[in-house]
Amino acid sequence: MTTFQQVLTVLIAGAATVLTRFLPFFAFRNGAPRYIRYLGNVLPGAIFGMLVVYCLKDVDVLAGAHGAPEALGILVTGGVYLWRRDMLWAILAGTLSYMLLVNLVW
Amino acid sequence: MAQTGTKMAAFKQALPLSFSIMAGFVFLGITCGMYSSSLGLPWWMPTFMSIAIFGGSAEFVVASMLPGAFDPLTTFAVILVVQARHLFYGLSMLWPFRGMGRKKPYLIYALCDESFSINYGARIPADIDRGWFMLFVSLLNQSSWVLGCTLGGVFGSMIPLDIKGISFAMTALFVVIFLDQWLQEKSHVSSLTGLAASAAALAIFGADSFLIPAMIGILVVVTALRPKLEGIYANGDRAAQAPAHNENGGDEA
């Protein structure tokens, strides 16, 4: 993308965000339809699952390190989160261990 | 003078309640800014995103898209889905935001997960002005996020070292949110559908164009399973009524 296209992309993402924040104040003043409420309850798990896959989309399990640094990084992140229940420590520990692995081991 | 006193009292009420989130936002903002720099984006891009978007998950995803091809439709659809949970924050704030006048547009624009948690859950003493309280909570949170993103963008573009691997911060963020969601939910059908549909779409359509097919797949599956799932997922029907704190894992901005 050119810088102009990047700025445009950010503005489009901003418009999508603003839409989700303002819409209820215009469209759902008397409550949302049942199907929309169902989606609101059911979707978050699926969306964050999708985003995890999105983060791993360029990992090649057939070549290079076969995804080992990513797998170990996820284990450290998940393990620290289960242990401390603290999001920031988990992200810090997972990212640092991944950085050590890709810079020093693989 | 009375006006100044009202504002000061609301500020003093808002600051301690926002403090831990402010610290988290500065840290995560720095990470987001350094991640953007590691992608070769200009130093001001994280700052620009923190104002134009103000949503951590979305900003990480958008940053990851910016080095690629211009694809406004995918960007719009993906960010709409990633941010869809805000619809339910808005529904819950219809009443609390009534009569907020000129503060209302900013309160709605800045309604991120964390500001929602504080403003929705806070027991505000009767002698504190609710409007100013909520405004200060939102302002303090966003200022911390903008500050963190700016610091990360500036430092990230100055550091001559190879920061190979910083991109994993985004993976770690979503792993934590996913895990938190997993621990709270009564059924894992949705989480597993998200993983499986996305993995299948990735295998079929490839890394550059799997997101929209993945979202369609997820929507088709959860709609088909609605008769089975609606009762299970409605147990904690937080939509429109009483969204719990950290509804989505206390994600980001």
CSV table of C-alpha atoms in Angstrom, one decimal:
chain,number,residue,atom,x,y,z
A,1,MET,CA,0.0,0.0,0.0
A,2,THR,CA,1.0,3.6,-0.5
A,3,THR,CA,1.0,5.8,2.6
A,4,PHE,CA,-2.3,7.4,1.3
A,5,GLN,CA,-3.9,3.9,1.0
A,6,GLN,CA,-2.6,3.1,4.5
A,7,VAL,CA,-4.2,6.3,5.9
A,8,LEU,CA,-7.4,5.4,4.0
A,9,THR,CA,-7.4,1.8,5.4
A,10,VAL,CA,-7.0,3.2,9.0
A,11,LEU,CA,-9.9,5.6,8.4
A,12,ILE,CA,-12.1,2.7,7.1
A,13,ALA,CA,-11.3,0.6,10.2
A,14,GLY,CA,-12.1,3.7,12.3
A,15,ALA,CA,-15.5,4.0,10.5
A,16,ALA,CA,-16.3,0.4,11.1
A,17,THR,CA,-15.4,0.8,14.8
A,18,VAL,CA,-17.4,4.0,15.2
A,19,LEU,CA,-20.3,2.3,13.5
A,20,THR,CA,-20.4,-0.5,16.1
A,21,ARG,CA,-20.2,2.1,18.9
A,22,PHE,CA,-22.8,4.5,17.7
A,23,LEU,CA,-25.3,2.1,16.0
A,24,PRO,CA,-27.2,1.1,19.2
A,25,PHE,CA,-27.9,4.7,20.0
A,26,PHE,CA,-29.7,5.1,16.7
A,27,ALA,CA,-30.9,1.6,15.7
A,28,PHE,CA,-31.6,-0.5,18.8
A,29,ARG,CA,-33.2,2.1,21.1
A,30,ASN,CA,-35.9,-0.5,22.0
A,31,GLY,CA,-33.6,-3.5,22.3
A,32,ALA,CA,-31.9,-5.6,19.6
A,33,PRO,CA,-33.5,-8.4,17.6
A,34,ARG,CA,-33.2,-11.9,19.2
A,35,TYR,CA,-30.9,-13.1,16.4
A,36,ILE,CA,-28.5,-10.2,16.9
A,37,ARG,CA,-28.5,-10.8,20.7
A,38,TYR,CA,-27.7,-14.5,20.0
A,39,LEU,CA,-24.8,-13.6,17.8
A,40,GLY,CA,-23.6,-11.2,20.4
A,41,ASN,CA,-23.4,-14.1,22.9
A,42,VAL,CA,-22.1,-16.8,20.7
A,43,LEU,CA,-19.6,-15.0,18.4
A,44,PRO,CA,-16.8,-13.7,20.7
A,45,GLY,CA,-15.2,-17.1,21.2
A,46,ALA,CA,-15.3,-17.8,17.5
A,47,ILE,CA,-13.9,-14.4,16.5
A,48,PHE,CA,-10.9,-14.6,18.9
A,49,GLY,CA,-10.3,-18.2,17.6
A,50,MET,CA,-10.2,-16.8,14.1
A,51,LEU,CA,-7.8,-14.0,15.2
A,52,VAL,CA,-5.4,-16.6,16.7
A,53,VAL,CA,-5.5,-18.5,13.4
A,54,TYR,CA,-5.0,-15.2,11.6
A,55,CYS,CA,-1.8,-14.5,13.6
A,56,LEU,CA,-0.4,-17.9,12.6
A,57,LYS,CA,-1.4,-17.7,8.9
A,58,ASP,CA,2.2,-17.3,7.7
A,59,VAL,CA,3.7,-20.1,9.8
A,60,ASP,CA,5.0,-22.9,7.5
A,61,VAL,CA,4.8,-26.1,9.4
A,62,LEU,CA,6.5,-28.0,6.5
A,63,ALA,CA,9.7,-25.9,6.4
A,64,GLY,CA,12.2,-24.0,8.5
A,65,ALA,CA,11.5,-24.4,12.2
A,66,HIS,CA,8.2,-26.2,11.5
A,67,GLY,CA,6.2,-23.7,13.7
A,68,ALA,CA,8.1,-24.8,16.8
A,69,PRO,CA,8.9,-21.2,18.1
A,70,GLU,CA,5.2,-20.3,17.6
A,71,ALA,CA,4.0,-23.5,19.5
A,72,LEU,CA,6.4,-22.9,22.3
A,73,GLY,CA,5.6,-19.2,22.5
A,74,ILE,CA,1.9,-20.0,22.7
A,75,LEU,CA,2.6,-22.6,25.5
A,76,VAL,CA,4.5,-20.0,27.5
A,77,THR,CA,1.8,-17.4,27.0
A,78,GLY,CA,-1.0,-19.8,28.0
A,79,GLY,CA,1.0,-21.3,30.9
A,80,VAL,CA,1.9,-17.9,32.4
A,81,TYR,CA,-1.7,-16.7,32.0
A,82,LEU,CA,-3.1,-19.8,33.7
A,83,TRP,CA,-0.5,-19.4,36.5
A,84,ARG,CA,-0.7,-15.6,37.1
A,85,ARG,CA,-4.1,-14.8,35.5
A,86,ASP,CA,-2.5,-11.6,34.3
A,87,MET,CA,-2.8,-10.6,30.7
A,88,LEU,CA,0.2,-8.3,30.6
A,89,TRP,CA,2.7,-10.8,32.2
A,90,ALA,CA,1.5,-13.5,29.9
A,91,ILE,CA,2.0,-11.4,26.7
A,92,LEU,CA,5.4,-10.2,28.0
A,93,ALA,CA,6.6,-13.7,28.8
A,94,GLY,CA,5.3,-15.2,25.6
A,95,THR,CA,6.7,-12.5,23.4
A,96,LEU,CA,10.1,-12.5,25.0
A,97,SER,CA,10.5,-16.3,24.9
A,98,TYR,CA,9.5,-16.2,21.2
A,99,MET,CA,12.0,-13.5,20.5
A,100,LEU,CA,14.7,-15.4,22.2
A,101,LEU,CA,13.8,-18.5,20.3
A,102,VAL,CA,13.8,-17.0,16.8
A,103,ASN,CA,16.9,-14.9,17.5
A,104,LEU,CA,19.1,-17.4,19.3
A,105,VAL,CA,17.8,-20.9,18.5
A,106,TRP,CA,16.2,-20.9,15.1
B,1,MET,CA,-15.8,28.1,40.6
B,2,ALA,CA,-18.6,25.6,41.4
B,3,GLN,CA,-18.0,24.1,38.0
B,4,THR,CA,-14.3,23.7,38.7
B,5,GLY,CA,-15.1,22.0,42.0
B,6,THR,CA,-17.5,19.6,40.3
B,7,LYS,CA,-15.0,18.7,37.7
B,8,MET,CA,-12.2,18.3,40.3
B,9,ALA,CA,-14.3,16.0,42.4
B,10,ALA,CA,-15.2,13.8,39.4
B,11,PHE,CA,-11.6,13.7,38.3
B,12,LYS,CA,-10.5,12.6,41.8
B,13,GLN,CA,-13.1,9.8,41.7
B,14,ALA,CA,-12.2,8.7,38.2
B,15,LEU,CA,-8.4,8.6,38.5
B,16,PRO,CA,-7.9,5.8,41.1
B,17,LEU,CA,-10.5,3.6,39.3
B,18,SER,CA,-8.8,4.1,36.0
B,19,PHE,CA,-5.2,3.7,37.2
B,20,SER,CA,-4.6,0.0,36.6
B,21,ILE,CA,-6.1,0.2,33.2
B,22,MET,CA,-4.1,3.2,32.3
B,23,ALA,CA,-0.9,1.3,33.2
B,24,GLY,CA,-2.0,-1.6,31.1
B,25,PHE,CA,-2.8,0.6,28.2
B,26,VAL,CA,0.6,2.3,28.3
B,27,PHE,CA,2.3,-1.1,28.2
B,28,LEU,CA,0.1,-2.6,25.5
B,29,GLY,CA,0.2,0.6,23.5
B,30,ILE,CA,4.0,0.5,23.5
B,31,THR,CA,3.8,-3.0,22.3
B,32,CYS,CA,1.4,-2.1,19.6
B,33,GLY,CA,3.6,0.9,18.5
B,34,MET,CA,6.7,-1.2,18.4
B,35,TYR,CA,4.9,-3.9,16.5
B,36,SER,CA,3.8,-1.3,13.9
B,37,SER,CA,7.4,-0.1,13.6
B,38,SER,CA,8.7,-3.6,13.1
B,39,LEU,CA,6.4,-3.8,10.0
B,40,GLY,CA,8.1,-0.8,8.6
B,41,LEU,CA,5.2,1.6,9.2
B,42,PRO,CA,5.9,5.3,9.8
B,43,TRP,CA,6.4,6.4,13.5
B,44,TRP,CA,3.1,8.3,13.5
B,45,MET,CA,0.9,5.5,12.3
B,46,PRO,CA,0.3,4.0,15.8
B,47,THR,CA,-0.7,7.4,17.1
B,48,PHE,CA,-3.0,8.0,14.2
B,49,MET,CA,-4.6,4.6,14.7
B,50,SER,CA,-5.0,5.2,18.4
B,51,ILE,CA,-7.1,8.2,17.6
B,52,ALA,CA,-8.9,7.1,14.4
B,53,ILE,CA,-9.7,3.6,15.7
B,54,PHE,CA,-9.1,3.4,19.4
B,55,GLY,CA,-9.4,-0.4,19.8
B,56,GLY,CA,-6.4,-2.5,20.6
B,57,SER,CA,-7.4,-5.8,18.8
B,58,ALA,CA,-8.5,-3.8,15.7
B,59,GLU,CA,-5.3,-1.7,15.7
B,60,PHE,CA,-3.0,-4.8,15.8
B,61,VAL,CA,-5.0,-6.4,12.9
B,62,VAL,CA,-5.0,-3.2,10.8
B,63,ALA,CA,-1.3,-2.7,11.4
B,64,SER,CA,-0.7,-6.3,10.1
B,65,MET,CA,-2.7,-5.5,7.0
B,66,LEU,CA,-1.0,-2.2,6.1
B,67,PRO,CA,2.1,-3.7,4.5
B,68,GLY,CA,0.0,-5.8,2.3
B,69,ALA,CA,-2.3,-5.0,-0.7
B,70,PHE,CA,-5.0,-2.3,-0.4
B,71,ASP,CA,-8.2,-4.1,0.3
B,72,PRO,CA,-10.8,-1.8,1.8
B,73,LEU,CA,-13.7,-4.3,1.7
B,74,THR,CA,-11.8,-7.0,3.7
B,75,THR,CA,-10.6,-4.3,6.2
B,76,PHE,CA,-14.1,-3.0,6.7
B,77,ALA,CA,-15.7,-6.5,7.1
B,78,VAL,CA,-13.0,-7.8,9.4
B,79,ILE,CA,-12.9,-4.8,11.7
B,80,LEU,CA,-16.7,-4.7,11.8
B,81,VAL,CA,-16.7,-8.3,13.1
B,82,VAL,CA,-13.8,-7.8,15.4
B,83,GLN,CA,-15.6,-4.8,16.9
B,84,ALA,CA,-19.1,-6.2,16.8
B,85,ARG,CA,-19.2,-6.7,20.6
B,86,HIS,CA,-19.3,-2.9,21.0
B,87,LEU,CA,-22.9,-3.0,19.8
B,88,PHE,CA,-23.7,-4.6,23.2
B,89,TYR,CA,-21.8,-2.0,25.2
B,90,GLY,CA,-23.9,0.7,23.5
B,91,LEU,CA,-27.1,-1.2,24.2
B,92,SER,CA,-26.2,-1.2,27.9
B,93,MET,CA,-25.2,2.4,28.0
B,94,LEU,CA,-28.4,3.7,26.3
B,95,TRP,CA,-29.8,4.7,29.7
B,96,PRO,CA,-26.6,5.8,31.5
B,97,PHE,CA,-25.6,8.1,28.7
B,98,ARG,CA,-29.0,9.8,28.6
B,99,GLY,CA,-28.8,13.6,29.2
B,100,MET,CA,-25.1,13.7,28.7
B,101,GLY,CA,-25.5,16.5,26.1
B,102,ARG,CA,-22.2,17.6,24.6
B,103,LYS,CA,-20.2,14.9,26.3
B,104,LYS,CA,-22.2,12.1,24.7
B,105,PRO,CA,-20.6,11.9,21.3
B,106,TYR,CA,-17.1,11.5,22.9
B,107,LEU,CA,-18.4,9.0,25.5
B,108,ILE,CA,-19.8,6.8,22.7
B,109,TYR,CA,-16.7,7.2,20.4
B,110,ALA,CA,-14.4,6.2,23.3
B,111,LEU,CA,-16.6,3.3,24.5
B,112,CYS,CA,-13.8,0.7,24.5
B,113,ASP,CA,-14.0,-2.6,26.6
B,114,GLU,CA,-12.3,-1.1,29.6
B,115,SER,CA,-14.0,2.3,29.7
B,116,PHE,CA,-17.3,0.4,29.4
B,117,SER,CA,-16.3,-1.9,32.3
B,118,ILE,CA,-15.6,1.0,34.6
B,119,ASN,CA,-18.4,3.3,33.6
B,120,TYR,CA,-21.0,0.5,33.6
B,121,GLY,CA,-20.0,-1.0,36.9
B,122,ALA,CA,-18.9,2.0,38.9
B,123,ARG,CA,-20.9,3.0,41.9
B,124,ILE,CA,-20.7,6.8,41.7
B,125,PRO,CA,-21.5,8.7,44.9
B,126,ALA,CA,-24.5,10.9,44.6
B,127,ASP,CA,-22.5,14.1,45.1
B,128,ILE,CA,-20.2,13.3,42.1
B,129,ASP,CA,-21.3,14.5,38.6
B,130,ARG,CA,-21.8,11.3,36.6
B,131,GLY,CA,-21.1,13.0,33.3
B,132,TRP,CA,-17.8,14.4,34.2
B,133,PHE,CA,-16.8,11.1,36.0
B,134,MET,CA,-17.5,9.1,32.8
B,135,LEU,CA,-15.8,11.7,30.6
B,136,PHE,CA,-12.7,11.6,32.8
B,137,VAL,CA,-12.6,7.8,32.8
B,138,SER,CA,-12.8,7.7,29.0
B,139,LEU,CA,-10.3,10.5,28.6
B,140,LEU,CA,-7.7,9.0,31.0
B,141,ASN,CA,-8.0,5.6,29.3
B,142,GLN,CA,-7.6,7.0,25.8
B,143,SER,CA,-4.8,9.3,26.7
B,144,SER,CA,-2.9,6.4,28.2
B,145,TRP,CA,-3.4,4.4,25.0
B,146,VAL,CA,-2.4,7.3,22.7
B,147,LEU,CA,0.7,7.9,24.9
B,148,GLY,CA,1.7,4.2,24.8
B,149,CYS,CA,1.2,3.8,21.1
B,150,THR,CA,3.2,7.0,20.4
B,151,LEU,CA,6.1,6.0,22.7
B,152,GLY,CA,6.1,2.5,21.0
B,153,GLY,CA,6.0,4.1,17.5
B,154,VAL,CA,8.8,6.6,18.2
B,155,PHE,CA,11.1,4.2,20.1
B,156,GLY,CA,10.4,1.3,17.7
B,157,SER,CA,11.5,3.4,14.7
B,158,MET,CA,14.6,4.7,16.5
B,159,ILE,CA,15.9,1.4,17.8
B,160,PRO,CA,18.5,0.2,15.3
B,161,LEU,CA,18.5,-3.3,16.8
B,162,ASP,CA,16.8,-6.1,14.9
B,163,ILE,CA,13.6,-6.6,16.9
B,164,LYS,CA,12.7,-9.8,15.1
B,165,GLY,CA,10.0,-11.6,16.9
B,166,ILE,CA,8.1,-8.6,18.4
B,167,SER,CA,5.3,-9.5,16.0
B,168,PHE,CA,4.5,-12.3,18.4
B,169,ALA,CA,2.9,-9.8,20.8
B,170,MET,CA,-0.2,-9.8,18.6
B,171,THR,CA,-0.4,-13.6,18.7
B,172,ALA,CA,0.1,-13.6,22.5
B,173,LEU,CA,-2.6,-11.0,22.9
B,174,PHE,CA,-5.2,-13.0,21.1
B,175,VAL,CA,-4.1,-16.3,22.7
B,176,VAL,CA,-4.7,-14.7,26.1
B,177,ILE,CA,-8.1,-13.3,25.1
B,178,PHE,CA,-9.1,-16.6,23.6
B,179,LEU,CA,-8.0,-18.5,26.7
B,180,ASP,CA,-9.8,-16.2,29.0
B,181,GLN,CA,-13.0,-16.5,26.9
B,182,TRP,CA,-12.5,-20.3,26.9
B,183,LEU,CA,-12.3,-20.4,30.7
B,184,GLN,CA,-15.5,-18.4,31.1
B,185,GLU,CA,-17.7,-20.0,28.5
B,186,LYS,CA,-20.3,-22.8,29.3
B,187,SER,CA,-19.8,-24.3,25.8
B,188,HIS,CA,-16.7,-24.5,23.7
B,189,VAL,CA,-18.6,-25.0,20.4
B,190,SER,CA,-18.2,-21.4,19.3
B,191,SER,CA,-14.5,-21.2,20.2
B,192,LEU,CA,-13.8,-24.5,18.4
B,193,THR,CA,-15.9,-23.4,15.4
B,194,GLY,CA,-13.8,-20.3,15.2
B,195,LEU,CA,-10.5,-22.3,15.1
B,196,ALA,CA,-11.8,-25.0,12.8
B,197,ALA,CA,-13.6,-22.8,10.3
B,198,SER,CA,-10.6,-20.4,10.1
B,199,ALA,CA,-8.1,-23.3,9.7
B,200,ALA,CA,-10.2,-24.8,7.0
B,201,ALA,CA,-10.6,-21.5,5.2
B,202,LEU,CA,-6.8,-20.9,5.5
B,203,ALA,CA,-6.1,-24.3,4.0
B,204,ILE,CA,-8.5,-23.7,1.1
B,205,PHE,CA,-8.1,-20.0,0.3
B,206,GLY,CA,-4.6,-19.3,1.5
B,207,ALA,CA,-3.1,-16.7,3.9
B,208,ASP,CA,-4.1,-13.6,1.9
B,209,SER,CA,-7.8,-14.2,1.4
B,210,PHE,CA,-9.1,-16.6,4.1
B,211,LEU,CA,-10.7,-14.1,6.5
B,212,ILE,CA,-13.9,-13.4,4.7
B,213,PRO,CA,-14.6,-17.1,3.9
B,214,ALA,CA,-13.7,-17.9,7.6
B,215,MET,CA,-16.2,-15.3,8.9
B,216,ILE,CA,-19.0,-16.6,6.5
B,217,GLY,CA,-18.2,-20.2,7.7
B,218,ILE,CA,-18.5,-19.2,11.3
B,219,LEU,CA,-21.7,-17.3,10.7
B,220,VAL,CA,-23.2,-20.3,8.8
B,221,VAL,CA,-22.2,-22.8,11.5
B,222,VAL,CA,-23.5,-20.8,14.5
B,223,THR,CA,-26.7,-19.9,12.7
B,224,ALA,CA,-27.3,-23.6,11.8
B,225,LEU,CA,-26.6,-24.6,15.5
B,226,ARG,CA,-28.8,-21.8,16.9
B,227,PRO,CA,-31.6,-24.1,18.1
B,228,LYS,CA,-29.0,-26.1,20.1
B,229,LEU,CA,-26.8,-23.2,21.2
B,230,GLU,CA,-29.2,-20.4,22.0
B,231,GLY,CA,-30.2,-21.7,25.4
B,232,ILE,CA,-26.6,-22.5,26.4
B,233,TYR,CA,-25.1,-19.2,25.3
B,234,ALA,CA,-28.1,-17.1,26.6
B,235,ASN,CA,-27.5,-18.4,30.1
B,236,GLY,CA,-25.1,-15.5,30.6
B,237,ASP,CA,-27.2,-13.3,28.4
B,238,ARG,CA,-25.2,-10.2,28.9
B,239,ALA,CA,-26.4,-8.6,25.8
B,240,ALA,CA,-28.6,-5.5,26.3
B,241,GLN,CA,-29.1,-6.3,30.0
B,242,ALA,CA,-26.1,-6.7,32.3
B,243,PRO,CA,-22.8,-7.3,30.5
B,244,ALA,CA,-20.3,-8.6,32.9
B,245,HIS,CA,-16.9,-7.1,33.3
B,246,ASN,CA,-14.4,-8.4,30.9
B,247,GLU,CA,-17.1,-9.8,28.7
B,248,ASN,CA,-14.5,-10.6,26.1
B,249,GLY,CA,-11.6,-11.2,28.2
B,250,GLY,CA,-10.8,-7.7,29.1
B,251,ASP,CA,-9.3,-7.3,25.7
B,252,GLU,CA,-7.3,-4.3,24.7
B,253,ALA,CA,-8.5,-0.8,24.2
